[in-house]
XYZ file of C-alpha atoms in Angstrom:
713
model
C -29.544 35.547 -3.437
C -30.847 34.640 -7.127
C -27.272 34.120 -8.167
C -26.770 31.420 -5.336
C -30.018 29.566 -6.115
C -28.832 29.470 -9.817
C -25.547 28.428 -8.653
C -26.852 25.689 -6.488
C -29.345 24.765 -9.093
C -26.731 23.999 -11.513
C -24.705 21.844 -9.225
C -27.420 20.168 -6.838
C -28.976 21.098 -3.803
C -27.088 21.511 -0.603
C -27.789 18.985 2.112
C -30.456 19.473 4.480
C -30.262 19.343 8.345
C -31.116 15.678 9.557
C -31.120 14.988 13.172
C -31.011 11.311 12.681
C -27.723 11.576 10.787
C -24.779 10.269 12.991
C -22.235 9.475 10.443
C -21.722 6.384 8.095
C -25.066 4.893 7.414
C -25.401 1.259 9.036
C -28.770 0.319 7.362
C -27.680 -0.399 3.965
C -28.392 -2.544 1.029
C -26.338 -4.043 -1.701
C -25.361 -1.488 -4.729
C -24.456 -2.174 -8.219
C -25.121 -5.921 -8.140
C -24.643 -6.382 -11.763
C -20.990 -5.101 -11.544
C -20.857 -7.740 -8.604
C -21.944 -10.277 -10.616
C -19.902 -9.266 -13.604
C -16.390 -9.175 -11.319
C -17.417 -12.593 -9.881
C -17.842 -14.090 -13.433
C -14.784 -12.422 -14.488
C -12.705 -13.849 -11.596
C -14.010 -17.292 -12.430
C -13.135 -16.710 -16.263
C -9.466 -15.547 -15.147
C -9.341 -18.606 -12.954
C -10.261 -20.607 -16.078
C -7.568 -18.919 -18.220
C -5.043 -19.439 -15.528
C -5.810 -23.326 -15.552
C -5.693 -23.570 -19.208
C -2.327 -21.451 -19.440
C -0.971 -23.674 -16.405
C -1.881 -26.787 -18.236
C -0.532 -26.152 -21.774
C 2.137 -23.690 -20.720
C 5.633 -24.689 -20.121
C 8.003 -21.946 -18.606
C 10.970 -24.110 -19.618
C 10.481 -22.522 -22.951
C 11.685 -19.423 -21.445
C 14.346 -20.677 -18.985
C 15.969 -23.471 -21.255
C 17.296 -22.855 -25.014
C 16.476 -25.424 -27.461
C 18.229 -27.156 -29.952
C 17.595 -28.238 -33.358
C 15.448 -31.180 -32.401
C 13.406 -29.189 -30.158
C 15.186 -30.486 -26.877
C 15.869 -28.169 -23.542
C 19.228 -27.882 -22.923
C 20.023 -28.273 -19.201
C 16.501 -29.565 -18.390
C 16.714 -32.065 -15.429
C 15.814 -35.723 -16.276
C 16.769 -35.580 -20.037
C 20.046 -36.426 -21.662
C 20.646 -32.610 -21.918
C 20.612 -32.533 -18.365
C 24.337 -31.454 -17.928
C 24.477 -29.570 -21.044
C 23.136 -26.213 -20.453
C 24.429 -23.771 -23.315
C 23.321 -23.794 -26.913
C 26.085 -23.818 -29.475
C 25.675 -22.636 -33.036
C 27.616 -24.891 -35.591
C 28.287 -21.730 -38.020
C 27.284 -18.690 -36.320
C 28.184 -16.577 -39.306
C 25.230 -17.838 -40.991
C 23.010 -15.841 -38.047
C 21.857 -12.473 -39.016
C 22.098 -10.989 -35.868
C 22.002 -11.761 -31.981
C 18.353 -10.853 -31.946
C 17.838 -13.873 -34.019
C 19.558 -15.977 -32.118
C 17.426 -15.296 -29.134
C 14.353 -16.162 -31.389
C 15.695 -19.535 -31.840
C 15.680 -18.847 -35.921
C 19.517 -19.176 -36.718
C 19.885 -21.269 -39.963
C 22.423 -23.660 -38.758
C 22.449 -26.799 -36.904
C 21.992 -26.046 -32.819
C 23.011 -28.634 -30.220
C 23.147 -28.874 -26.400
C 26.891 -28.571 -24.803
C 28.361 -28.582 -21.409
C 30.392 -25.632 -21.863
C 31.369 -23.085 -24.720
C 34.410 -23.373 -26.553
C 37.701 -21.872 -25.166
C 40.114 -21.903 -28.339
C 40.186 -22.012 -31.974
C 39.855 -25.387 -33.735
C 38.913 -26.625 -36.912
C 37.716 -30.275 -38.028
C 40.199 -30.191 -40.699
C 43.217 -29.463 -37.983
C 41.943 -32.099 -35.694
C 42.036 -34.700 -38.276
C 45.490 -33.526 -39.778
C 47.058 -33.471 -36.203
C 45.220 -36.412 -35.053
C 44.813 -34.409 -31.752
C 41.728 -32.956 -29.748
C 39.304 -35.758 -30.626
C 37.678 -35.791 -27.304
C 37.528 -31.925 -26.869
C 36.451 -31.461 -30.578
C 33.787 -34.259 -30.060
C 31.584 -32.646 -27.691
C 30.793 -29.766 -30.143
C 29.228 -32.541 -32.826
C 25.908 -34.223 -33.067
C 25.497 -36.769 -29.901
C 26.821 -40.109 -30.935
C 29.177 -38.846 -33.414
C 32.763 -40.876 -33.238
C 33.601 -41.473 -36.982
C 36.759 -38.960 -37.512
C 37.586 -40.929 -40.635
C 34.804 -39.172 -42.599
C 36.280 -36.455 -44.945
C 35.536 -32.865 -44.362
C 32.995 -32.357 -47.138
C 30.908 -35.788 -45.840
C 30.738 -34.279 -42.208
C 29.580 -30.902 -43.345
C 27.080 -32.543 -45.703
C 25.902 -34.794 -42.823
C 25.799 -31.773 -40.375
C 27.877 -34.054 -37.907
C 30.276 -31.197 -36.789
C 31.006 -27.726 -37.045
C 33.648 -26.654 -39.748
C 35.379 -24.750 -36.803
C 34.858 -23.687 -33.322
C 35.672 -20.692 -31.905
C 36.548 -18.886 -28.418
C 32.732 -18.192 -27.128
C 31.160 -17.040 -23.897
C 27.674 -17.946 -22.592
C 24.852 -15.237 -22.460
C 21.392 -16.283 -21.766
C 22.860 -19.673 -22.081
C 23.892 -19.555 -25.643
C 27.240 -19.311 -26.857
C 28.416 -16.101 -28.416
C 31.700 -15.470 -29.553
C 34.142 -13.867 -27.036
C 34.432 -10.531 -28.732
C 36.618 -8.165 -27.034
C 37.387 -4.570 -28.272
C 41.381 -3.881 -27.209
C 42.490 -0.282 -28.102
C 39.954 -0.117 -30.776
C 40.585 -3.475 -32.405
C 38.044 -6.097 -32.541
C 39.308 -9.558 -31.336
C 38.261 -12.867 -30.603
C 40.174 -14.573 -27.977
C 43.412 -12.860 -28.343
C 43.333 -13.084 -31.892
C 42.295 -10.709 -35.194
C 42.117 -13.896 -37.528
C 40.952 -17.228 -37.671
C 40.471 -20.258 -39.995
C 36.996 -20.876 -41.212
C 37.897 -24.749 -41.481
C 36.481 -24.844 -45.032
C 38.976 -23.149 -47.318
C 42.051 -23.080 -44.868
C 42.509 -19.493 -45.409
C 42.829 -17.164 -42.694
C 39.984 -14.779 -42.418
C 39.583 -11.660 -40.372
C 37.589 -11.659 -37.393
C 35.258 -9.051 -38.688
C 33.881 -11.699 -40.941
C 32.764 -13.535 -37.868
C 31.484 -10.399 -36.049
C 29.644 -9.502 -39.413
C 27.808 -13.022 -38.995
C 26.376 -12.190 -35.556
C 26.215 -8.202 -36.005
C 25.406 -6.293 -33.325
C 27.096 -8.711 -30.688
C 29.173 -6.013 -29.302
C 25.811 -4.329 -28.094
C 24.994 -7.662 -26.745
C 28.286 -8.053 -25.033
C 28.198 -4.422 -23.715
C 24.682 -4.620 -22.462
C 25.915 -7.886 -20.890
C 28.829 -6.548 -18.816
C 26.659 -3.684 -17.775
C 23.906 -6.328 -16.521
C 26.699 -7.935 -14.685
C 28.079 -4.991 -13.010
C 24.724 -3.977 -11.881
C 24.170 -7.722 -10.543
C 27.500 -7.417 -8.932
C 26.580 -3.942 -7.426
C 23.240 -5.501 -6.009
C 25.255 -8.548 -4.600
C 27.596 -6.418 -2.532
C 25.301 -3.699 -1.553
C 22.174 -5.470 -1.259
C 21.905 -5.616 2.759
C 22.974 -1.692 2.840
C 20.296 -0.883 0.349
C 17.716 -3.011 3.261
C 19.309 -0.805 5.715
C 18.429 2.355 3.807
C 15.028 1.472 3.291
C 14.475 0.514 7.015
C 15.875 4.130 7.698
C 13.229 5.453 5.541
C 10.625 3.508 7.014
C 11.644 4.899 10.616
C 11.878 8.306 9.451
C 8.474 7.955 7.961
C 6.992 6.504 10.998
C 8.743 9.079 13.307
C 7.424 11.911 10.882
C 3.965 10.599 10.949
C 3.750 10.233 14.908
C 5.181 13.696 15.262
C 2.413 14.683 13.375
C 0.049 13.414 15.625
C 1.304 15.550 18.495
C 3.204 18.636 16.555
C 1.576 18.829 13.405
C 1.790 22.677 13.059
C 5.453 22.692 14.172
C 6.250 19.340 12.121
C 4.923 21.132 8.747
C 6.836 24.582 9.076
C 9.923 22.405 10.469
C 9.817 20.176 6.967
C 9.186 23.176 4.898
C 12.174 25.057 6.501
C 14.301 21.732 6.382
C 12.923 21.353 2.435
C 14.082 24.728 1.842
C 17.548 23.929 3.646
C 18.165 20.741 2.017
C 17.872 22.105 -1.558
C 20.047 25.264 -0.504
C 22.555 22.988 0.292
C 22.389 21.136 -2.992
C 22.893 24.370 -4.479
C 25.802 25.293 -2.354
C 27.464 21.999 -3.022
C 26.926 22.218 -6.803
C 28.513 25.417 -6.538
C 31.492 24.422 -4.644
C 32.061 21.393 -7.027
C 31.478 23.608 -9.979
C 34.354 25.949 -8.774
C 36.543 23.105 -7.790
C 36.582 21.710 -11.087
C 37.460 24.960 -12.526
C 41.081 24.386 -14.630
C 41.043 20.822 -14.334
C 41.921 19.112 -17.424
C 38.626 17.581 -19.270
C 36.216 19.103 -17.131
C 35.255 21.777 -19.866
C 34.000 19.073 -21.888
C 30.236 19.498 -22.791
C 27.700 16.458 -21.960
C 26.676 16.359 -25.770
C 30.618 15.680 -26.667
C 31.002 12.604 -24.370
C 27.205 11.410 -25.290
C 25.449 8.486 -23.017
C 27.872 6.738 -20.616
C 26.911 3.943 -18.343
C 29.314 5.188 -15.726
C 27.737 8.170 -14.236
C 30.952 9.161 -12.611
C 32.276 10.441 -15.958
C 29.416 13.128 -15.703
C 30.404 14.246 -12.104
C 33.930 15.504 -13.630
C 32.484 17.803 -15.784
C 31.706 21.630 -14.645
C 28.429 21.687 -17.043
C 26.962 18.739 -15.071
C 27.051 20.543 -11.723
C 25.863 24.129 -13.451
C 22.890 22.076 -14.522
C 22.231 20.678 -11.202
C 22.597 24.056 -9.788
C 20.209 25.935 -12.084
C 17.569 23.147 -11.313
C 17.618 23.269 -7.702
C 17.746 27.474 -7.633
C 14.346 27.149 -9.869
C 12.816 24.444 -7.837
C 13.985 26.680 -4.678
C 12.527 29.842 -6.158
C 9.212 28.097 -7.088
C 8.865 26.673 -3.516
C 9.533 29.849 -1.848
C 7.167 31.698 -4.208
C 4.404 29.167 -3.447
C 4.921 29.395 0.302
C 4.400 33.399 0.163
C 1.337 33.624 -1.959
C -0.083 30.497 -0.102
C 0.892 31.510 3.368
C -2.952 32.194 4.596
C -3.955 28.852 3.010
C -0.872 26.885 4.339
C -2.403 27.847 8.124
C -5.617 26.476 6.846
C -4.112 23.280 5.585
C -2.285 23.058 8.829
C -5.474 22.855 10.875
C -6.756 20.191 8.456
C -3.679 18.280 8.735
C -4.013 18.610 12.651
C -7.376 17.335 12.459
C -6.155 14.329 10.129
C -3.597 13.707 12.630
C -6.423 13.391 15.542
C -8.212 10.897 13.379
C -5.056 9.070 12.631
C -4.423 8.910 16.285
C -7.810 7.422 17.175
C -7.695 5.144 14.299
C -3.893 3.862 14.649
C -4.467 0.928 12.632
C -4.911 2.900 9.461
C -1.128 3.235 9.464
C -1.031 -0.789 9.379
C -4.047 -1.199 6.637
C -2.036 -0.008 3.575
C 0.315 -3.280 4.249
C -3.294 -5.475 3.400
C -3.669 -3.541 0.270
C 0.000 -3.880 -0.694
C -0.095 -7.646 -0.349
C -3.494 -8.026 -2.541
C -1.775 -5.888 -5.126
C 1.418 -7.803 -5.070
C -0.899 -11.136 -5.163
C -2.569 -9.651 -8.394
C 0.824 -8.859 -10.109
C 2.056 -12.305 -9.055
C -1.047 -14.166 -10.871
C -0.810 -11.679 -13.881
C 2.759 -12.442 -14.584
C 2.832 -16.157 -13.557
C -0.598 -16.307 -16.212
C 1.322 -14.272 -18.878
C 4.093 -16.344 -18.643
C 2.315 -19.670 -19.027
C 0.250 -18.068 -21.969
C 3.182 -17.163 -23.819
C 4.792 -20.743 -23.339
C 1.738 -22.642 -24.199
C 2.527 -23.070 -27.913
C 4.018 -26.262 -29.750
C 7.229 -26.602 -31.261
C 7.328 -25.239 -34.932
C 9.788 -26.919 -37.344
C 10.439 -25.106 -40.672
C 12.579 -25.874 -43.752
C 16.370 -24.032 -43.677
C 18.366 -23.874 -46.640
C 21.490 -22.169 -47.539
C 20.777 -21.862 -51.028
C 17.744 -21.035 -52.922
C 14.973 -23.065 -52.353
C 11.397 -22.644 -52.896
C 10.274 -24.695 -49.887
C 12.611 -22.343 -47.569
C 10.534 -21.458 -44.406
C 7.911 -23.738 -45.102
C 6.526 -25.914 -41.942
C 7.828 -29.467 -41.799
C 7.731 -32.667 -39.691
C 11.289 -33.856 -38.781
C 10.042 -37.429 -38.605
C 8.996 -37.622 -42.128
C 11.548 -34.773 -43.694
C 13.603 -37.108 -45.232
C 11.376 -38.764 -47.426
C 9.739 -35.906 -49.213
C 10.264 -34.440 -52.294
C 11.893 -31.470 -50.302
C 15.333 -33.102 -49.895
C 15.450 -34.127 -53.645
C 14.754 -30.725 -54.974
C 16.700 -28.989 -52.179
C 19.651 -31.355 -51.371
C 20.857 -29.096 -48.599
C 17.545 -28.224 -46.933
C 16.809 -29.469 -43.324
C 13.790 -29.391 -41.135
C 14.824 -28.164 -37.842
C 13.263 -26.507 -34.815
C 12.126 -22.649 -35.458
C 10.232 -21.135 -32.657
C 7.034 -22.199 -30.647
C 3.393 -21.586 -32.126
C 0.637 -23.260 -33.531
C -2.513 -23.390 -35.807
C -5.119 -24.482 -33.822
C -7.858 -22.180 -32.521
C -6.483 -22.242 -29.264
C -3.320 -20.936 -30.549
C -4.678 -18.194 -32.728
C -6.834 -16.824 -29.700
C -3.673 -16.816 -27.456
C -3.297 -12.927 -28.040
C -7.158 -12.712 -27.048
C -6.345 -14.555 -23.684
C -3.170 -12.247 -22.932
C -5.091 -9.376 -23.339
C -7.836 -10.423 -21.211
C -5.078 -11.476 -18.593
C -3.894 -7.598 -18.810
C -7.476 -6.276 -18.403
C -8.432 -8.436 -15.484
C -5.023 -7.387 -13.741
C -5.741 -3.580 -14.032
C -9.859 -4.418 -12.821
C -8.541 -6.493 -9.952
C -5.670 -3.959 -8.997
C -8.056 -1.145 -9.047
C -10.595 -2.688 -7.115
C -8.049 -3.791 -4.298
C -6.836 -0.109 -4.387
C -10.826 0.959 -4.312
C -11.227 -1.233 -1.401
C -8.479 -0.089 0.752
C -9.521 3.570 -0.188
C -13.373 2.971 0.749
C -11.903 1.442 3.998
C -10.082 4.290 5.280
C -12.678 6.588 4.105
C -15.432 4.770 6.292
C -13.127 4.789 9.207
C -12.112 8.435 9.044
C -15.993 9.541 8.287
C -16.888 7.396 11.450
C -14.321 9.945 13.317
C -15.322 13.244 11.966
C -19.303 12.412 12.425
C -18.744 11.351 16.063
C -20.320 14.223 18.270
C -18.265 12.949 21.229
C -14.828 12.060 19.832
C -13.765 9.118 20.376
C -16.573 8.191 22.855
C -19.273 7.840 19.829
C -16.559 6.174 17.383
C -17.053 2.219 16.589
C -14.423 -0.009 18.776
C -13.027 -1.187 15.494
C -13.384 1.296 12.637
C -11.242 0.014 10.199
C -12.916 -3.794 10.493
C -16.138 -2.223 10.873
C -15.623 -0.022 7.209
C -13.858 -2.937 5.712
C -16.873 -5.507 6.537
C -19.366 -3.094 5.086
C -17.620 -2.360 1.943
C -17.433 -6.248 1.421
C -20.651 -6.762 2.325
C -22.688 -4.391 0.448
C -20.732 -2.329 -1.822
C -18.518 -4.822 -3.860
C -20.358 -4.020 -7.056
C -19.883 -0.283 -6.408
C -16.035 -0.758 -6.382
C -16.031 -3.107 -9.088
C -17.951 -0.380 -11.188
C -15.662 2.367 -10.482
C -12.376 0.284 -11.132
C -14.084 -1.366 -14.190
C -14.221 2.217 -15.790
C -10.775 2.937 -14.996
C -9.591 -0.325 -15.982
C -10.650 0.209 -19.560
C -9.500 3.598 -19.730
C -5.794 2.222 -18.770
C -6.237 -0.545 -21.501
C -6.911 1.812 -23.659
C -3.861 4.019 -22.936
C -1.801 0.629 -22.972
C -2.997 0.031 -26.471
C -2.208 3.606 -27.463
C 1.229 3.314 -26.177
C 1.615 0.144 -28.325
C 0.523 1.809 -31.482
C 2.776 4.643 -30.998
C 5.514 2.317 -30.633
C 4.611 0.882 -33.807
C 4.349 3.880 -35.582
C 7.401 5.328 -34.360
C 9.276 4.785 -37.746
C 6.148 6.024 -39.659
C 6.386 9.401 -41.938
C 2.611 9.917 -41.683
C 2.711 13.008 -39.382
C -0.565 13.241 -39.357
C -1.334 10.024 -37.450
C 1.406 10.588 -35.141
C -0.572 13.889 -34.501
C -3.782 12.405 -33.893
C -2.067 9.416 -31.693
C -0.269 12.100 -29.631
C -3.724 13.750 -29.006
C -5.479 10.618 -28.026
C -2.657 9.708 -25.660
C -2.944 13.014 -23.877
C -7.055 13.189 -23.853
C -6.897 9.559 -22.369
C -4.077 10.561 -19.950
C -6.423 13.491 -18.858
C -9.455 11.205 -18.723
C -7.818 8.750 -16.314
C -6.613 11.383 -14.066
C -10.047 12.826 -13.885
C -11.801 9.202 -13.355
C -8.893 8.628 -10.468
C -9.945 11.796 -8.810
C -13.665 11.071 -9.265
C -13.787 7.670 -8.083
C -11.655 8.882 -5.074
C -14.471 11.088 -3.741
C -17.209 8.756 -4.904
C -15.827 6.039 -2.773
C -15.775 8.715 0.488
C -19.541 9.109 -0.295
C -20.218 5.346 -0.703
C -18.381 4.697 2.737
C -20.597 7.601 4.124
C -24.045 7.157 2.742
C -23.757 3.640 0.962
C -25.538 4.688 -2.325
C -24.650 3.363 -5.703
C -21.123 4.369 -7.362
C -23.131 6.764 -10.032
C -25.222 8.477 -7.154
C -22.013 8.590 -5.019
C -19.912 10.090 -8.058
C -22.532 12.902 -8.817
C -23.342 13.747 -5.268
C -19.367 14.138 -4.547
C -19.079 15.913 -8.095
C -21.778 18.559 -7.068
C -20.547 18.724 -3.580
C -17.005 19.473 -4.737
C -18.328 22.113 -7.260
C -20.307 24.112 -4.785
C -17.254 24.394 -2.955
C -14.617 24.503 -5.777
C -12.812 27.469 -4.169
C -11.989 25.336 -1.146
C -10.889 22.498 -3.440
C -8.569 24.547 -5.362
C -6.938 26.526 -2.577
C -7.246 24.289 0.375
C -7.275 20.375 -0.601
C -4.500 20.801 -3.078
C -2.638 23.196 -0.746
C -2.536 20.155 1.774
C -1.642 17.625 -0.857
C 1.339 20.054 -1.952
C 2.638 19.858 1.827
C 2.127 16.282 1.959
C 4.266 16.158 -1.223
C 6.811 18.197 0.451
C 7.046 15.781 3.081
C 7.636 13.019 1.134
C 10.241 14.938 -0.704
C 12.189 15.819 2.294
C 12.097 12.176 3.548
C 13.526 11.182 0.166
C 15.801 14.026 -0.120
C 17.404 13.154 3.339
C 17.846 9.251 2.609
C 19.106 9.970 -0.901
C 21.844 12.516 0.488
C 22.784 9.973 3.151
C 22.955 6.978 0.554
C 24.935 9.284 -2.004
C 27.673 10.314 0.865
C 27.577 6.807 2.129
C 28.016 5.042 -1.433
C 30.663 7.674 -2.742
C 32.877 6.686 0.272
C 32.489 10.478 1.813
C 31.515 9.459 5.395
C 34.699 9.157 6.949
C 33.279 7.051 9.803
C 32.071 4.400 7.779
C 34.408 5.314 4.514
C 35.954 1.761 4.917
C 32.870 -0.020 5.484
C 30.981 1.216 2.071
C 31.319 -1.505 -0.954
C 33.286 -0.620 -3.646
C 30.822 -0.446 -6.651
C 31.014 -0.268 -10.404
C 27.958 2.225 -10.421
C 27.229 3.673 -7.239
C 24.195 5.280 -8.781
C 22.432 1.563 -8.857
C 22.116 1.381 -4.796
C 21.580 5.248 -4.607
C 18.715 5.201 -6.935
C 17.301 1.826 -5.750
C 17.109 3.436 -2.159
C 15.707 6.876 -3.462
C 12.614 4.947 -5.503
C 12.102 2.604 -2.419
C 12.131 5.601 -0.058
C 9.660 7.183 -1.977
C 7.143 4.363 -2.282
C 7.617 3.806 1.694
C 6.823 7.423 2.194
C 4.064 7.353 -0.156
C 2.729 4.550 1.604
C 2.623 6.365 4.808
C 1.606 9.615 3.672
C -1.370 7.902 1.752
C -3.173 7.271 4.818
C -3.115 10.847 5.734
C -4.115 12.093 2.239
C -7.036 9.828 2.218
C -7.831 11.206 5.739
C -7.578 14.754 4.600
C -9.719 14.106 1.455
C -12.515 12.265 3.481
C -12.370 15.050 6.219
C -12.540 17.974 3.654
C -15.908 16.037 2.163
C -16.973 15.895 5.345
C -16.282 19.392 6.441
C -18.360 20.412 3.372
C -21.298 18.680 4.270
C -21.106 19.856 7.705
C -21.407 23.366 6.428
C -24.489 22.558 4.523
C -26.151 20.427 7.032
C -25.580 22.482 10.099
C -25.408 26.202 11.204
C -23.275 25.933 14.477
C -26.447 26.590 16.757
C -27.387 24.379 19.758
C -30.249 23.024 17.644
C -27.674 22.271 14.416
C -24.156 22.027 15.958
C -21.046 21.323 13.760
C -19.322 18.162 13.962
C -16.105 19.583 13.176
C -13.568 20.114 16.410
C -13.481 23.633 17.825
C -9.816 24.057 16.506
C -11.012 23.469 12.960
C -14.100 25.535 13.132
C -12.156 28.132 14.693
C -9.468 28.643 11.742
C -11.993 27.304 8.771
C -14.686 29.585 9.638
C -12.389 32.656 10.861
C -10.965 32.573 7.324
C -13.976 31.918 5.487
C -16.468 34.535 6.978
C -18.681 34.095 3.861
C -19.532 30.602 5.144
C -21.297 32.065 8.024
C -23.256 34.303 6.005
C -24.346 31.622 3.691
C -25.458 29.339 6.643
C -27.323 31.934 8.300
C -29.103 33.071 4.981
C -29.914 29.604 4.225
C -31.452 28.808 8.033
């Protein structure tokens, strides 16, 4: 008895019997008003930042490339409207394609209507008196004087000394580099004339001028193939996601009526799906025995974008088989050791199914939360783009030889009248990048951080609003003595109205704490990215420890917030009081939390895995042309893993959306159950609010609960 009093003293006093308590309290007052004012002011400031960004920002700086004069290529209503591509006079002067993407290549750049498709030099055009019109489109606008000598043209930067076959990438003309039998070629040639010395040069000189162009080319090819796969398979992907939604809906509806049977069917089917996976992996492993190239290891072939290469290796199927075997053994062992708790968890899921059945609108409510989160994401993304493009055009001095003024900021309108052209004859003032020296430009990074912070705050607030709304609706079901007669007519709308009217500040408080921790984690990830090349192992170790600590802190805050919102929905107390009461209530029932609530989460997670596994296997057989009935219907793909991975991820998100309602319902009912045990003893004067079915299983498996209740009474 003394130990019990000491235990309760450490974790708060149990709830006392209150004959007037009938569930979610209706006579409430506003909570955490200061945080309510803060989030309103934060939203007003966020709107102001958005207006400033939309006023000064120009997304065309991201969409369109910019020539040496700072004009956009391909912009409607300008002389460059029909010239969407950026052409570089001498791409060999560019250090790398990354420099090209940052608009900082030290050579003249102009807008053209098409990239060159042949080798030509200015000298050959003058000598043969041919291709004037074709070559002229790659010269400065208005140039017609082909009587000028090559030296004069290069001095005045009127035309490039040469043009090479190119292909557009991000609207910029890159050399059309190809790899044929290990030989680097541009077009169909391995040599080219640089147009200056009239000497034949190796293509490798051109490639060296734009080093890493092969990587860019391969990335472009992969991106184009992935895009092509989406264009031919998008409707099949949508069909797969619709199938996932239908299966999830059917599963949830069947849980309403056949919870116990469905849970065991789900467990058996999951074991069967993993068992079939093991069998299939073994058959593939045995089939590849003796085939040429199948014994090559994964490390030998390295990273390949075409995943079909790995499926021809025995080692791949062996790895899959081992992973599935380990997962199968883990699941079976968990089921054996937790079989009694699974029965209790099934009873809790049955009760959750009844609650969802009486509050059917709860299955649709996550769509409301999803739309609000999408709105937050859209506002953040648009504001981030406008902020990043609200800089002014910055012009710098570019020089091919040694010059003290190289890299200095210049004004193109007055540059020719300055001493720079006299001291550095080949210097030129051309567009470098977008930036600025004003206070607004200096504090742009602050605006970006504020944009990210407000996005995290509002997104967490929307999620919290969804959680407290569902918690209020399901709590009204639990605390209705006569179900569903004592429930409100519209529990979801009633709960949503209470949350917005009284507890906006409390939701803002909880989401603010979580947003701060998440922002710190983002900054730590940024620092970790910056220190990847550092040799200071002590700093790296400290950073890893901080990342681990803040990851754990975020998980704990999410868990605490979720239970605090349930207490807010029931009692209408402020955030700190609700969080403390929820934490103490869980600590007083720590064994049940560990072995009951988490077992229920585990069963719901198995349900998600089952849906994802079924849809994923169906997608795999369909897109790999292994279903004979629709073999001719399936599209031909470059990478069949693209639609399969999309369907799998989308199916998990859909299943998570449906099962999140059940998870919130289970958590709410679990806290209400713990409160019910403390408030009541099952007598006629203090009857339990839990259903007879739930009471029979929970109290039968927890006889100590009856003893403690009798002792307290």
